[in-house]
PDB file of C-alpha atoms in Angstrom:
ATOM      1  CA  MET A  96       0.000   0.000   0.000  1.00 47.00           C
ATOM      2  CA  ALA A  97       1.190   3.511  -0.773  1.00 60.00           C
ATOM      3  CA  HIS A  98      -0.247   4.808   2.492  1.00 86.00           C
ATOM      4  CA  TRP A  99      -0.814   3.102   5.836  1.00 96.00           C
ATOM      5  CA  PRO A 100      -3.042   5.454   7.879  1.00 97.00           C
ATOM      6  CA  SER A 101      -1.941   6.428  11.362  1.00 97.00           C
ATOM      7  CA  VAL A 102      -3.799   4.664  14.191  1.00 98.00           C
ATOM      8  CA  THR A 103      -4.430   5.685  17.791  1.00 98.00           C
ATOM      9  CA  ALA A 104      -5.517   2.888  20.134  1.00 98.00           C
ATOM     10  CA  VAL A 105      -7.758   4.269  22.893  1.00 98.00           C
ATOM     11  CA  VAL A 106      -7.663   2.157  26.064  1.00 98.00           C
ATOM     12  CA  PRO A 107      -9.966   3.216  28.934  1.00 98.00           C
ATOM     13  CA  THR A 108      -8.880   1.783  32.275  1.00 97.00           C
ATOM     14  CA  HIS A 109     -10.056   1.558  35.860  1.00 95.00           C
ATOM     15  CA  GLN A 110      -8.147  -0.264  38.600  1.00 93.00           C
ATOM     16  CA  ARG A 111      -6.673  -3.061  36.449  1.00 94.00           C
ATOM     17  CA  PRO A 112      -2.977  -2.126  36.124  1.00 95.00           C
ATOM     18  CA  GLN A 113      -1.636  -5.590  35.279  1.00 95.00           C
ATOM     19  CA  MET A 114      -4.315  -6.355  32.686  1.00 95.00           C
ATOM     20  CA  LEU A 115      -3.796  -2.888  31.237  1.00 97.00           C
ATOM     21  CA  ARG A 116      -0.120  -3.615  30.678  1.00 97.00           C
ATOM     22  CA  ALA A 117      -0.939  -6.891  28.931  1.00 97.00           C
ATOM     23  CA  ALA A 118      -3.359  -5.029  26.644  1.00 98.00           C
ATOM     24  CA  ILE A 119      -0.727  -2.396  25.829  1.00 98.00           C
ATOM     25  CA  ARG A 120       1.874  -5.053  25.018  1.00 98.00           C
ATOM     26  CA  SER A 121      -0.534  -6.710  22.580  1.00 98.00           C
ATOM     27  CA  ILE A 122      -1.146  -3.370  20.851  1.00 98.00           C
ATOM     28  CA  LEU A 123       2.532  -2.471  20.582  1.00 98.00           C
ATOM     29  CA  GLY A 124       3.195  -6.006  19.312  1.00 98.00           C
ATOM     30  CA  GLN A 125       1.214  -5.402  16.101  1.00 98.00           C
ATOM     31  CA  ASP A 126       2.889  -6.113  12.760  1.00 97.00           C
ATOM     32  CA  TYR A 127       1.261  -2.940  11.402  1.00 97.00           C
ATOM     33  CA  PRO A 128       3.708  -0.954   9.212  1.00 96.00           C
ATOM     34  CA  GLY A 129       2.020   2.421   9.779  1.00 96.00           C
ATOM     35  CA  ARG A 130       2.214   4.789  12.706  1.00 96.00           C
ATOM     36  CA  LEU A 131       0.607   3.418  15.874  1.00 98.00           C
ATOM     37  CA  ASP A 132       0.306   5.049  19.282  1.00 97.00           C
ATOM     38  CA  VAL A 133      -1.609   4.194  22.453  1.00 98.00           C
ATOM     39  CA  LEU A 134      -3.709   6.603  24.503  1.00 98.00           C
ATOM     40  CA  VAL A 135      -4.602   5.273  27.961  1.00 98.00           C
ATOM     41  CA  VAL A 136      -7.556   7.066  29.583  1.00 98.00           C
ATOM     42  CA  HIS A 137      -7.758   6.709  33.354  1.00 98.00           C
ATOM     43  CA  ASP A 138     -11.374   6.785  34.511  1.00 97.00           C
ATOM     44  CA  LYS A 139     -12.037   7.776  38.143  1.00 93.00           C
ATOM     45  CA  GLU A 140      -8.437   7.082  39.164  1.00 95.00           C
ATOM     46  CA  ALA A 141      -5.044   8.778  39.191  1.00 95.00           C
ATOM     47  CA  ILE A 142      -2.883   8.754  36.059  1.00 96.00           C
ATOM     48  CA  ASP A 143      -0.234   6.029  36.072  1.00 94.00           C
ATOM     49  CA  ASP A 144       2.923   8.057  35.468  1.00 89.00           C
ATOM     50  CA  GLU A 145       5.009   4.899  35.062  1.00 93.00           C
ATOM     51  CA  LEU A 146       3.434   3.900  31.751  1.00 94.00           C
ATOM     52  CA  GLY A 147       5.493   6.320  29.667  1.00 87.00           C
ATOM     53  CA  ALA A 148       8.751   5.221  31.265  1.00 89.00           C
ATOM     54  CA  GLU A 149       7.799   1.564  30.891  1.00 94.00           C
ATOM     55  CA  PHE A 150       6.589   1.606  27.278  1.00 95.00           C
ATOM     56  CA  GLY A 151       8.168   4.696  25.743  1.00 94.00           C
ATOM     57  CA  ASP A 152       6.754   7.720  23.970  1.00 93.00           C
ATOM     58  CA  ARG A 153       4.279   5.664  21.904  1.00 95.00           C
ATOM     59  CA  VAL A 154       2.136   5.352  25.056  1.00 97.00           C
ATOM     60  CA  LYS A 155       0.512   8.378  26.698  1.00 97.00           C
ATOM     61  CA  ALA A 156      -1.754   8.441  29.755  1.00 97.00           C
ATOM     62  CA  ILE A 157      -4.454  11.052  30.353  1.00 97.00           C
ATOM     63  CA  ALA A 158      -7.454  11.461  32.680  1.00 97.00           C
ATOM     64  CA  ASN A 159     -11.093  11.186  31.651  1.00 97.00           C
ATOM     65  CA  THR A 160     -12.391  14.762  31.487  1.00 96.00           C
ATOM     66  CA  ARG A 161     -15.915  13.881  30.415  1.00 97.00           C
ATOM     67  CA  THR A 162     -18.737  11.803  31.919  1.00 96.00           C
ATOM     68  CA  PRO A 163     -17.365   9.097  34.268  1.00 95.00           C
ATOM     69  CA  GLY A 164     -17.626   5.671  32.689  1.00 94.00           C
ATOM     70  CA  LEU A 165     -16.626   3.844  29.540  1.00 94.00           C
ATOM     71  CA  CYS A 166     -18.303   6.147  26.993  1.00 96.00           C
ATOM     72  CA  GLY A 167     -16.926   9.323  28.525  1.00 97.00           C
ATOM     73  CA  ALA A 168     -13.438   7.815  28.793  1.00 97.00           C
ATOM     74  CA  ARG A 169     -13.451   6.686  25.170  1.00 98.00           C
ATOM     75  CA  ASN A 170     -14.678  10.070  24.006  1.00 98.00           C
ATOM     76  CA  THR A 171     -11.896  11.769  25.961  1.00 98.00           C
ATOM     77  CA  GLY A 172      -9.408   9.560  24.137  1.00 98.00           C
ATOM     78  CA  ILE A 173     -10.991  10.068  20.715  1.00 98.00           C
ATOM     79  CA  LEU A 174     -10.886  13.848  21.020  1.00 98.00           C
ATOM     80  CA  ALA A 175      -7.273  13.782  22.241  1.00 98.00           C
ATOM     81  CA  SER A 176      -6.111  11.339  19.562  1.00 97.00           C
ATOM     82  CA  ALA A 177      -3.990  12.139  16.530  1.00 94.00           C
ATOM     83  CA  GLY A 178      -4.545   9.037  14.373  1.00 97.00           C
ATOM     84  CA  GLU A 179      -6.545   8.949  11.172  1.00 97.00           C
ATOM     85  CA  LEU A 180      -8.129   5.789  12.528  1.00 98.00           C
ATOM     86  CA  ILE A 181      -9.232   5.111  16.108  1.00 98.00           C
ATOM     87  CA  ALA A 182      -8.972   1.597  17.524  1.00 98.00           C
ATOM     88  CA  PHE A 183     -10.738   0.548  20.731  1.00 98.00           C
ATOM     89  CA  CYS A 184      -9.341  -1.933  23.217  1.00 98.00           C
ATOM     90  CA  ASP A 185     -10.630  -2.619  26.721  1.00 97.00           C
ATOM     91  CA  ASP A 186      -8.004  -2.877  29.429  1.00 96.00           C
ATOM     92  CA  ASP A 187      -8.694  -6.579  30.026  1.00 95.00           C
ATOM     93  CA  ASP A 188      -8.596  -7.633  26.352  1.00 97.00           C
ATOM     94  CA  SER A 189      -5.790  -8.176  23.832  1.00 97.00           C
ATOM     95  CA  TRP A 190      -5.081  -8.217  20.093  1.00 98.00           C
ATOM     96  CA  LEU A 191      -3.366 -10.795  17.901  1.00 98.00           C
ATOM     97  CA  PRO A 192      -0.341  -9.370  16.008  1.00 98.00           C
ATOM     98  CA  SER A 193      -2.002  -9.154  12.572  1.00 98.00           C
ATOM     99  CA  LYS A 194      -5.227  -7.518  13.771  1.00 98.00           C
ATOM    100  CA  LEU A 195      -4.635  -3.949  12.583  1.00 98.00           C
ATOM    101  CA  THR A 196      -2.995  -4.880   9.281  1.00 98.00           C
ATOM    102  CA  ARG A 197      -5.881  -7.178   8.317  1.00 98.00           C
ATOM    103  CA  GLN A 198      -8.463  -4.517   9.203  1.00 98.00           C
ATOM    104  CA  VAL A 199      -6.787  -1.709   7.300  1.00 98.00           C
ATOM    105  CA  GLU A 200      -6.526  -3.997   4.279  1.00 97.00           C
ATOM    106  CA  ARG A 201     -10.251  -4.729   4.651  1.00 97.00           C
ATOM    107  CA  LEU A 202     -11.106  -1.019   4.879  1.00 96.00           C
ATOM    108  CA  ARG A 203      -9.184  -0.405   1.664  1.00 95.00           C
ATOM    109  CA  LEU A 204     -11.711  -2.671  -0.056  1.00 95.00           C
ATOM    110  CA  ALA A 205     -14.641  -0.796   1.500  1.00 96.00           C
ATOM    111  CA  PRO A 206     -13.818   2.937   1.344  1.00 95.00           C
ATOM    112  CA  GLU A 207     -17.443   3.850   2.092  1.00 97.00           C
ATOM    113  CA  SER A 208     -17.369   2.030   5.463  1.00 98.00           C
ATOM    114  CA  VAL A 209     -16.578   4.045   8.582  1.00 98.00           C
ATOM    115  CA  LEU A 210     -16.020   1.060  10.891  1.00 98.00           C
ATOM    116  CA  ALA A 211     -14.224  -2.271  10.640  1.00 98.00           C
ATOM    117  CA  SER A 212     -14.527  -5.180  13.072  1.00 98.00           C
ATOM    118  CA  THR A 213     -13.127  -8.675  13.543  1.00 98.00           C
ATOM    119  CA  ALA A 214     -14.361 -11.918  15.040  1.00 98.00           C
ATOM    120  CA  MET A 215     -13.201 -12.792  18.552  1.00 97.00           C
ATOM    121  CA  THR A 216     -12.056 -15.484  20.932  1.00 97.00           C
ATOM    122  CA  VAL A 217     -13.871 -15.357  24.281  1.00 94.00           C
ATOM    123  CA  ASN A 218     -12.013 -16.566  27.359  1.00 93.00           C
ATOM    124  CA  PHE A 219     -14.343 -17.346  30.253  1.00 88.00           C
ATOM    125  CA  LEU A 220     -12.650 -18.741  33.350  1.00 84.00           C
ATOM    126  CA  GLY A 221     -10.025 -20.508  31.251  1.00 85.00           C
ATOM    127  CA  VAL A 222     -12.398 -21.836  28.582  1.00 88.00           C
ATOM    128  CA  ALA A 223     -11.785 -20.353  25.115  1.00 93.00           C
ATOM    129  CA  SER A 224     -14.481 -20.135  22.416  1.00 92.00           C
ATOM    130  CA  ASP A 225     -14.201 -18.609  18.938  1.00 96.00           C
ATOM    131  CA  ARG A 226     -17.139 -16.499  17.794  1.00 95.00           C
ATOM    132  CA  LEU A 227     -17.387 -15.884  14.036  1.00 97.00           C
ATOM    133  CA  ALA A 228     -19.955 -13.914  12.042  1.00 96.00           C
ATOM    134  CA  GLY A 229     -19.858 -16.122   8.946  1.00 96.00           C
ATOM    135  CA  ARG A 230     -19.631 -13.107   6.610  1.00 96.00           C
ATOM    136  CA  ASP A 231     -17.337 -10.216   5.755  1.00 96.00           C
ATOM    137  CA  THR A 232     -19.954  -7.454   5.569  1.00 98.00           C
ATOM    138  CA  ILE A 233     -22.480  -6.514   8.286  1.00 98.00           C
ATOM    139  CA  SER A 234     -25.551  -4.531   7.246  1.00 97.00           C
ATOM    140  CA  HIS A 235     -27.815  -2.289   9.325  1.00 96.00           C
ATOM    141  CA  GLN A 236     -30.596  -4.845   8.926  1.00 94.00           C
ATOM    142  CA  ASP A 237     -28.311  -7.583  10.278  1.00 96.00           C
ATOM    143  CA  LEU A 238     -27.785  -5.500  13.415  1.00 96.00           C
ATOM    144  CA  LEU A 239     -31.503  -4.809  13.870  1.00 94.00           C
ATOM    145  CA  VAL A 240     -32.272  -8.520  13.862  1.00 92.00           C
ATOM    146  CA  SER A 241     -29.335  -9.531  16.046  1.00 91.00           C
ATOM    147  CA  ARG A 242     -26.943  -7.822  18.435  1.00 91.00           C
ATOM    148  CA  MET A 243     -24.164  -9.865  16.728  1.00 93.00           C
ATOM    149  CA  ALA A 244     -22.174 -10.141  19.956  1.00 90.00           C
ATOM    150  CA  MET A 245     -19.129 -11.500  18.139  1.00 94.00           C
ATOM    151  CA  LEU A 246     -18.513  -7.899  17.026  1.00 97.00           C
ATOM    152  CA  HIS A 247     -16.864  -6.687  20.212  1.00 96.00           C
ATOM    153  CA  SER A 248     -15.764  -3.089  20.699  1.00 97.00           C
ATOM    154  CA  SER A 249     -12.183  -4.201  21.388  1.00 98.00           C
ATOM    155  CA  SER A 250     -12.039  -5.141  17.704  1.00 98.00           C
ATOM    156  CA  PHE A 251     -13.376  -1.830  16.355  1.00 98.00           C
ATOM    157  CA  LEU A 252     -11.326   0.322  14.004  1.00 98.00           C
ATOM    158  CA  VAL A 253     -13.155   3.579  13.211  1.00 98.00           C
ATOM    159  CA  ARG A 254     -12.465   6.572  10.999  1.00 98.00           C
ATOM    160  CA  ARG A 255     -11.672   9.440  13.378  1.00 98.00           C
ATOM    161  CA  GLU A 256     -13.141  12.095  11.071  1.00 97.00           C
ATOM    162  CA  TRP A 257     -16.542  10.400  11.253  1.00 97.00           C
ATOM    163  CA  MET A 258     -16.482  10.150  15.043  1.00 97.00           C
ATOM    164  CA  VAL A 259     -15.445  13.720  15.808  1.00 97.00           C
ATOM    165  CA  GLY A 260     -17.895  14.960  13.182  1.00 95.00           C
ATOM    166  CA  GLY A 261     -20.865  14.185  15.405  1.00 93.00           C
ATOM    167  CA  GLN A 262     -20.614  10.465  16.154  1.00 95.00           C
ATOM    168  CA  LEU A 263     -18.948  10.291  19.577  1.00 96.00           C
ATOM    169  CA  LEU A 264     -20.159   7.577  21.919  1.00 96.00           C
ATOM    170  CA  ASN A 265     -23.448   8.329  23.650  1.00 95.00           C
ATOM    171  CA  GLU A 266     -22.639   9.271  27.252  1.00 95.00           C
ATOM    172  CA  ASP A 267     -26.353   9.095  28.163  1.00 92.00           C
ATOM    173  CA  LEU A 268     -26.405   5.343  27.558  1.00 92.00           C
ATOM    174  CA  PRO A 269     -27.208   3.738  30.942  1.00 90.00           C
ATOM    175  CA  GLY A 270     -24.000   2.420  32.472  1.00 86.00           C
ATOM    176  CA  SER A 271     -22.349   2.621  29.026  1.00 87.00           C
ATOM    177  CA  MET A 272     -23.967  -0.791  28.523  1.00 88.00           C
ATOM    178  CA  GLY A 273     -24.271  -1.826  24.866  1.00 90.00           C
ATOM    179  CA  GLU A 274     -22.137   1.076  23.663  1.00 94.00           C
ATOM    180  CA  ASP A 275     -20.605  -1.198  21.014  1.00 94.00           C
ATOM    181  CA  TRP A 276     -24.019  -2.049  19.537  1.00 96.00           C
ATOM    182  CA  ASP A 277     -24.950   1.643  19.569  1.00 96.00           C
ATOM    183  CA  ILE A 278     -21.900   2.635  17.511  1.00 97.00           C
ATOM    184  CA  LEU A 279     -22.435  -0.331  15.164  1.00 98.00           C
ATOM    185  CA  LEU A 280     -26.027   0.724  14.514  1.00 97.00           C
ATOM    186  CA  ARG A 281     -24.984   4.310  13.767  1.00 96.00           C
ATOM    187  CA  ALA A 282     -22.044   3.303  11.574  1.00 98.00           C
ATOM    188  CA  SER A 283     -24.116   0.807   9.590  1.00 97.00           C
ATOM    189  CA  ARG A 284     -26.738   3.470   8.854  1.00 94.00           C
ATOM    190  CA  GLN A 285     -24.101   5.160   6.713  1.00 94.00           C
ATOM    191  CA  ALA A 286     -22.516   2.059   5.162  1.00 97.00           C
ATOM    192  CA  PRO A 287     -22.148  -1.642   5.979  1.00 98.00           C
ATOM    193  CA  VAL A 288     -19.530  -2.575   8.570  1.00 98.00           C
ATOM    194  CA  ALA A 289     -16.370  -4.029   6.994  1.00 98.00           C
ATOM    195  CA  HIS A 290     -15.645  -7.248   8.868  1.00 98.00           C
ATOM    196  CA  VAL A 291     -12.648  -9.572   9.078  1.00 98.00           C
ATOM    197  CA  ASP A 292     -14.116 -12.926  10.095  1.00 98.00           C
ATOM    198  CA  GLU A 293     -11.035 -14.138  11.937  1.00 98.00           C
ATOM    199  CA  PRO A 294     -10.721 -14.220  15.758  1.00 98.00           C
ATOM    200  CA  LEU A 295      -8.074 -11.507  16.002  1.00 98.00           C
ATOM    201  CA  VAL A 296      -9.011 -10.217  19.462  1.00 98.00           C
ATOM    202  CA  ARG A 297      -9.135 -12.062  22.769  1.00 97.00           C
ATOM    203  CA  ILE A 298     -11.987 -11.024  25.033  1.00 95.00           C
ATOM    204  CA  HIS A 299     -12.024 -11.882  28.728  1.00 90.00           C
ATOM    205  CA  TRP A 300     -15.354 -12.487  30.432  1.00 82.00           C
ATOM    206  CA  GLY A 301     -16.123 -13.474  33.981  1.00 68.00           C
ATOM    207  CA  SER A 302     -14.934 -11.966  37.221  1.00 53.00           C
ATOM    208  CA  THR A 303     -13.110  -9.159  35.352  1.00 46.00           C
ATOM    209  CA  SER A 304     -16.315  -7.837  33.777  1.00 51.00           C
ATOM    210  CA  PHE A 305     -17.876  -4.829  35.503  1.00 45.00           C
ATOM    211  CA  PHE A 306     -21.281  -5.840  34.051  1.00 46.00           C
ATOM    212  CA  ALA A 307     -21.088  -9.545  34.898  1.00 52.00           C
ATOM    213  CA  ARG A 308     -24.229  -9.605  37.080  1.00 62.00           C
ATOM    214  CA  ASP A 309     -25.714  -6.100  36.815  1.00 86.00           C
ATOM    215  CA  TRP A 310     -29.217  -7.101  35.785  1.00 91.00           C
ATOM    216  CA  ARG A 311     -30.805  -3.694  36.365  1.00 91.00           C
ATOM    217  CA  THR A 312     -28.257  -1.877  34.178  1.00 91.00           C
ATOM    218  CA  ARG A 313     -28.772  -4.401  31.385  1.00 91.00           C
ATOM    219  CA  LEU A 314     -32.557  -3.991  31.525  1.00 93.00           C
ATOM    220  CA  THR A 315     -32.383  -0.193  31.572  1.00 94.00           C
ATOM    221  CA  ALA A 316     -29.952  -0.117  28.641  1.00 93.00           C
ATOM    222  CA  ASN A 317     -32.139  -2.438  26.544  1.00 93.00           C
ATOM    223  CA  THR A 318     -35.146  -0.221  27.208  1.00 93.00           C
ATOM    224  CA  TRP A 319     -33.059   2.784  26.091  1.00 94.00           C
ATOM    225  CA  PHE A 320     -32.328   1.051  22.767  1.00 94.00           C
ATOM    226  CA  LEU A 321     -35.995   0.266  22.193  1.00 92.00           C
ATOM    227  CA  LYS A 322     -36.852   3.946  22.674  1.00 92.00           C
ATOM    228  CA  SER A 323     -33.842   5.392  20.846  1.00 92.00           C
ATOM    229  CA  TYR A 324     -33.969   3.304  17.665  1.00 92.00           C
ATOM    230  CA  PRO A 325     -37.463   3.399  16.131  1.00 90.00           C
ATOM    231  CA  GLU A 326     -36.276   1.132  13.298  1.00 90.00           C
ATOM    232  CA  LEU A 327     -35.933  -1.711  15.817  1.00 88.00           C
ATOM    233  CA  ARG A 328     -39.727  -1.906  15.842  1.00 83.00           C
ATOM    234  CA  GLU A 329     -39.587  -2.815  12.158  1.00 84.00           C
ATOM    235  CA  SER A 330     -37.941  -6.098  13.134  1.00 88.00           C
ATOM    236  CA  ARG A 331     -40.259  -8.288  15.183  1.00 90.00           C
ATOM    237  CA  ARG A 332     -37.416 -10.684  15.830  1.00 91.00           C
ATOM    238  CA  GLY A 333     -35.051  -7.927  16.979  1.00 91.00           C
ATOM    239  CA  THR A 334     -37.693  -6.347  19.220  1.00 94.00           C
ATOM    240  CA  ALA A 335     -38.612  -9.699  20.748  1.00 95.00           C
ATOM    241  CA  ARG A 336     -34.951 -10.438  21.450  1.00 93.00           C
ATOM    242  CA  LEU A 337     -34.588  -7.269  23.535  1.00 94.00           C
ATOM    243  CA  GLN A 338     -37.915  -7.797  25.272  1.00 96.00           C
ATOM    244  CA  GLY A 339     -37.009 -11.413  26.065  1.00 95.00           C
ATOM    245  CA  GLN A 340     -33.670 -10.318  27.485  1.00 94.00           C
ATOM    246  CA  ASN A 341     -35.484  -7.811  29.679  1.00 95.00           C
ATOM    247  CA  ALA A 342     -37.785 -10.561  30.911  1.00 96.00           C
ATOM    248  CA  PHE A 343     -34.751 -12.627  31.894  1.00 95.00           C
ATOM    249  CA  PHE A 344     -32.945  -9.684  33.524  1.00 95.00           C
ATOM    250  CA  ALA A 345     -36.006  -8.668  35.542  1.00 95.00           C
ATOM    251  CA  ALA A 346     -36.561 -12.259  36.669  1.00 94.00           C
ATOM    252  CA  ALA A 347     -32.899 -12.653  37.686  1.00 93.00           C
ATOM    253  CA  ASN A 348     -33.202  -9.368  39.592  1.00 93.00           C
ATOM    254  CA  GLY A 349     -36.191 -10.748  41.528  1.00 93.00           C
ATOM    255  CA  ASP A 350     -38.718  -8.336  40.025  1.00 94.00           C
ATOM    256  CA  ARG A 351     -41.604 -10.698  39.293  1.00 93.00           C
ATOM    257  CA  ARG A 352     -44.097  -8.075  38.094  1.00 95.00           C
ATOM    258  CA  ALA A 353     -41.670  -6.543  35.598  1.00 95.00           C
ATOM    259  CA  ALA A 354     -40.602 -10.001  34.411  1.00 95.00           C
ATOM    260  CA  LEU A 355     -44.202 -11.049  33.737  1.00 96.00           C
ATOM    261  CA  THR A 356     -44.843  -7.792  31.875  1.00 96.00           C
ATOM    262  CA  TRP A 357     -41.790  -8.302  29.643  1.00 95.00           C
ATOM    263  CA  ILE A 358     -42.680 -11.971  29.034  1.00 96.00           C
ATOM    264  CA  ALA A 359     -46.151 -10.903  27.844  1.00 96.00           C
ATOM    265  CA  ARG A 360     -44.687  -8.228  25.559  1.00 95.00           C
ATOM    266  CA  THR A 361     -42.209 -10.700  24.101  1.00 96.00           C
ATOM    267  CA  VAL A 362     -44.868 -13.286  23.350  1.00 95.00           C
ATOM    268  CA  ARG A 363     -46.981 -10.643  21.585  1.00 94.00           C
ATOM    269  CA  SER A 364     -43.996  -9.652  19.446  1.00 93.00           C
ATOM    270  CA  ARG A 365     -42.797 -13.176  18.665  1.00 93.00           C
ATOM    271  CA  ALA A 366     -44.207 -16.144  20.529  1.00 93.00           C
ATOM    272  CA  VAL A 367     -41.281 -18.432  19.723  1.00 94.00           C
ATOM    273  CA  GLU A 368     -38.633 -16.090  21.195  1.00 94.00           C
ATOM    274  CA  PRO A 369     -36.701 -18.496  23.492  1.00 93.00           C
ATOM    275  CA  ARG A 370     -35.469 -15.844  25.940  1.00 93.00           C
ATOM    276  CA  ALA A 371     -39.002 -15.228  27.208  1.00 92.00           C
ATOM    277  CA  TRP A 372     -39.461 -18.912  28.034  1.00 92.00           C
ATOM    278  CA  LEU A 373     -35.987 -19.086  29.554  1.00 92.00           C
ATOM    279  CA  ALA A 374     -37.085 -16.348  31.943  1.00 94.00           C
ATOM    280  CA  VAL A 375     -39.901 -18.507  33.361  1.00 94.00           C
ATOM    281  CA  PRO A 376     -37.783 -20.848  35.547  1.00 93.00           C
ATOM    282  CA  VAL A 377     -35.633 -17.858  36.579  1.00 93.00           C
ATOM    283  CA  LEU A 378     -38.844 -16.125  37.642  1.00 90.00           C
ATOM    284  CA  VAL A 379     -39.414 -18.997  40.076  1.00 89.00           C
ATOM    285  CA  ALA A 380     -35.780 -19.189  41.222  1.00 92.00           C
ATOM    286  CA  PRO A 381     -33.868 -15.939  40.498  1.00 90.00           C
ATOM    287  CA  ARG A 382     -30.536 -17.520  41.433  1.00 89.00           C
ATOM    288  CA  LEU A 383     -30.798 -19.586  38.265  1.00 89.00           C
ATOM    289  CA  GLY A 384     -29.952 -16.405  36.353  1.00 89.00           C
ATOM    290  CA  ASN A 385     -26.309 -16.641  37.395  1.00 86.00           C
ATOM    291  CA  SER A 386     -26.148 -20.343  36.475  1.00 88.00           C
ATOM    292  CA  VAL A 387     -27.690 -19.753  33.046  1.00 87.00           C
ATOM    293  CA  MET A 388     -25.316 -16.885  32.272  1.00 85.00           C
ATOM    294  CA  GLY A 389     -22.339 -18.953  33.423  1.00 80.00           C
ATOM    295  CA  ALA A 390     -23.328 -21.832  31.142  1.00 84.00           C
ATOM    296  CA  LEU A 391     -23.733 -19.484  28.177  1.00 82.00           C
ATOM    297  CA  HIS A 392     -20.443 -17.698  28.869  1.00 77.00           C
ATOM    298  CA  ARG A 393     -18.581 -21.004  28.840  1.00 79.00           C
ATOM    299  CA  ARG A 394     -19.663 -21.243  25.182  1.00 78.00           C
ATOM    300  CA  GLY A 395     -18.658 -17.649  24.463  1.00 76.00           C
ATOM    301  CA  ARG A 396     -22.271 -16.501  24.386  1.00 78.00           C
ATOM    302  CA  GLY A 397     -24.612 -14.263  26.339  1.00 79.00           C
ATOM    303  CA  ILE A 398     -28.347 -14.163  26.887  1.00 81.00           C
TER     304      ILE A 398
END
């Protein structure tokens, strides 16, 4: 290629210094021939002044100056970045060495796309599972029907010009939950997502996840999506999926009335939606919610 665009990797972090260093090493270990720098954004904690001395001038640490949380921290990094492309990586995840090169090559074939993703390997308590999309292009309709959880934000490579031109992450999103789906939906409105269907990022689930058992945040975020994206109502399957998830989350949270309401809504949208029926035994025994999520996570999947 005549030109390899410059890339800034934005890494929000909060109280995970050892995992953060592993993530940085995986970024600096890329075989990418273009310029690559790392911007660590400390959220609700002091800046780690040792990072620069440890990793050199390619790594810079700053404080989150926007809304506390993942979306505000990422936006702080995006606005402070210098790269033509912005790459996301959570502080407990890592990249394989060819990740950036393969994505930039893919974007060259899709100049209209503003976002590129890759498949992933999920590691849950020592059990690894590959999650593939089975395609190399993701449409807006695909994302209305399914969350497509194999498209994790730690794989995202986004054109900076598009983001700073009015497409920063939504800091009103409850708990920053589902921020990756939100940016995918917005990006795919403009053009399909360019996807590399190889597991080039390693995602860690389990005890390191801040959302591992936060049922109320999950339910509130899903409700936000249903209100914020009117086009979701055009997909009965997509609407039922969110409603069924809410039924499960409410049941796991011990809120029987809300769970029954969401089960009824799900059945009206799509009677065969399995998440609504999965919520029924959890409604009887809320502790089953943790067991169900654990079983799904061991397969690299969520509810």
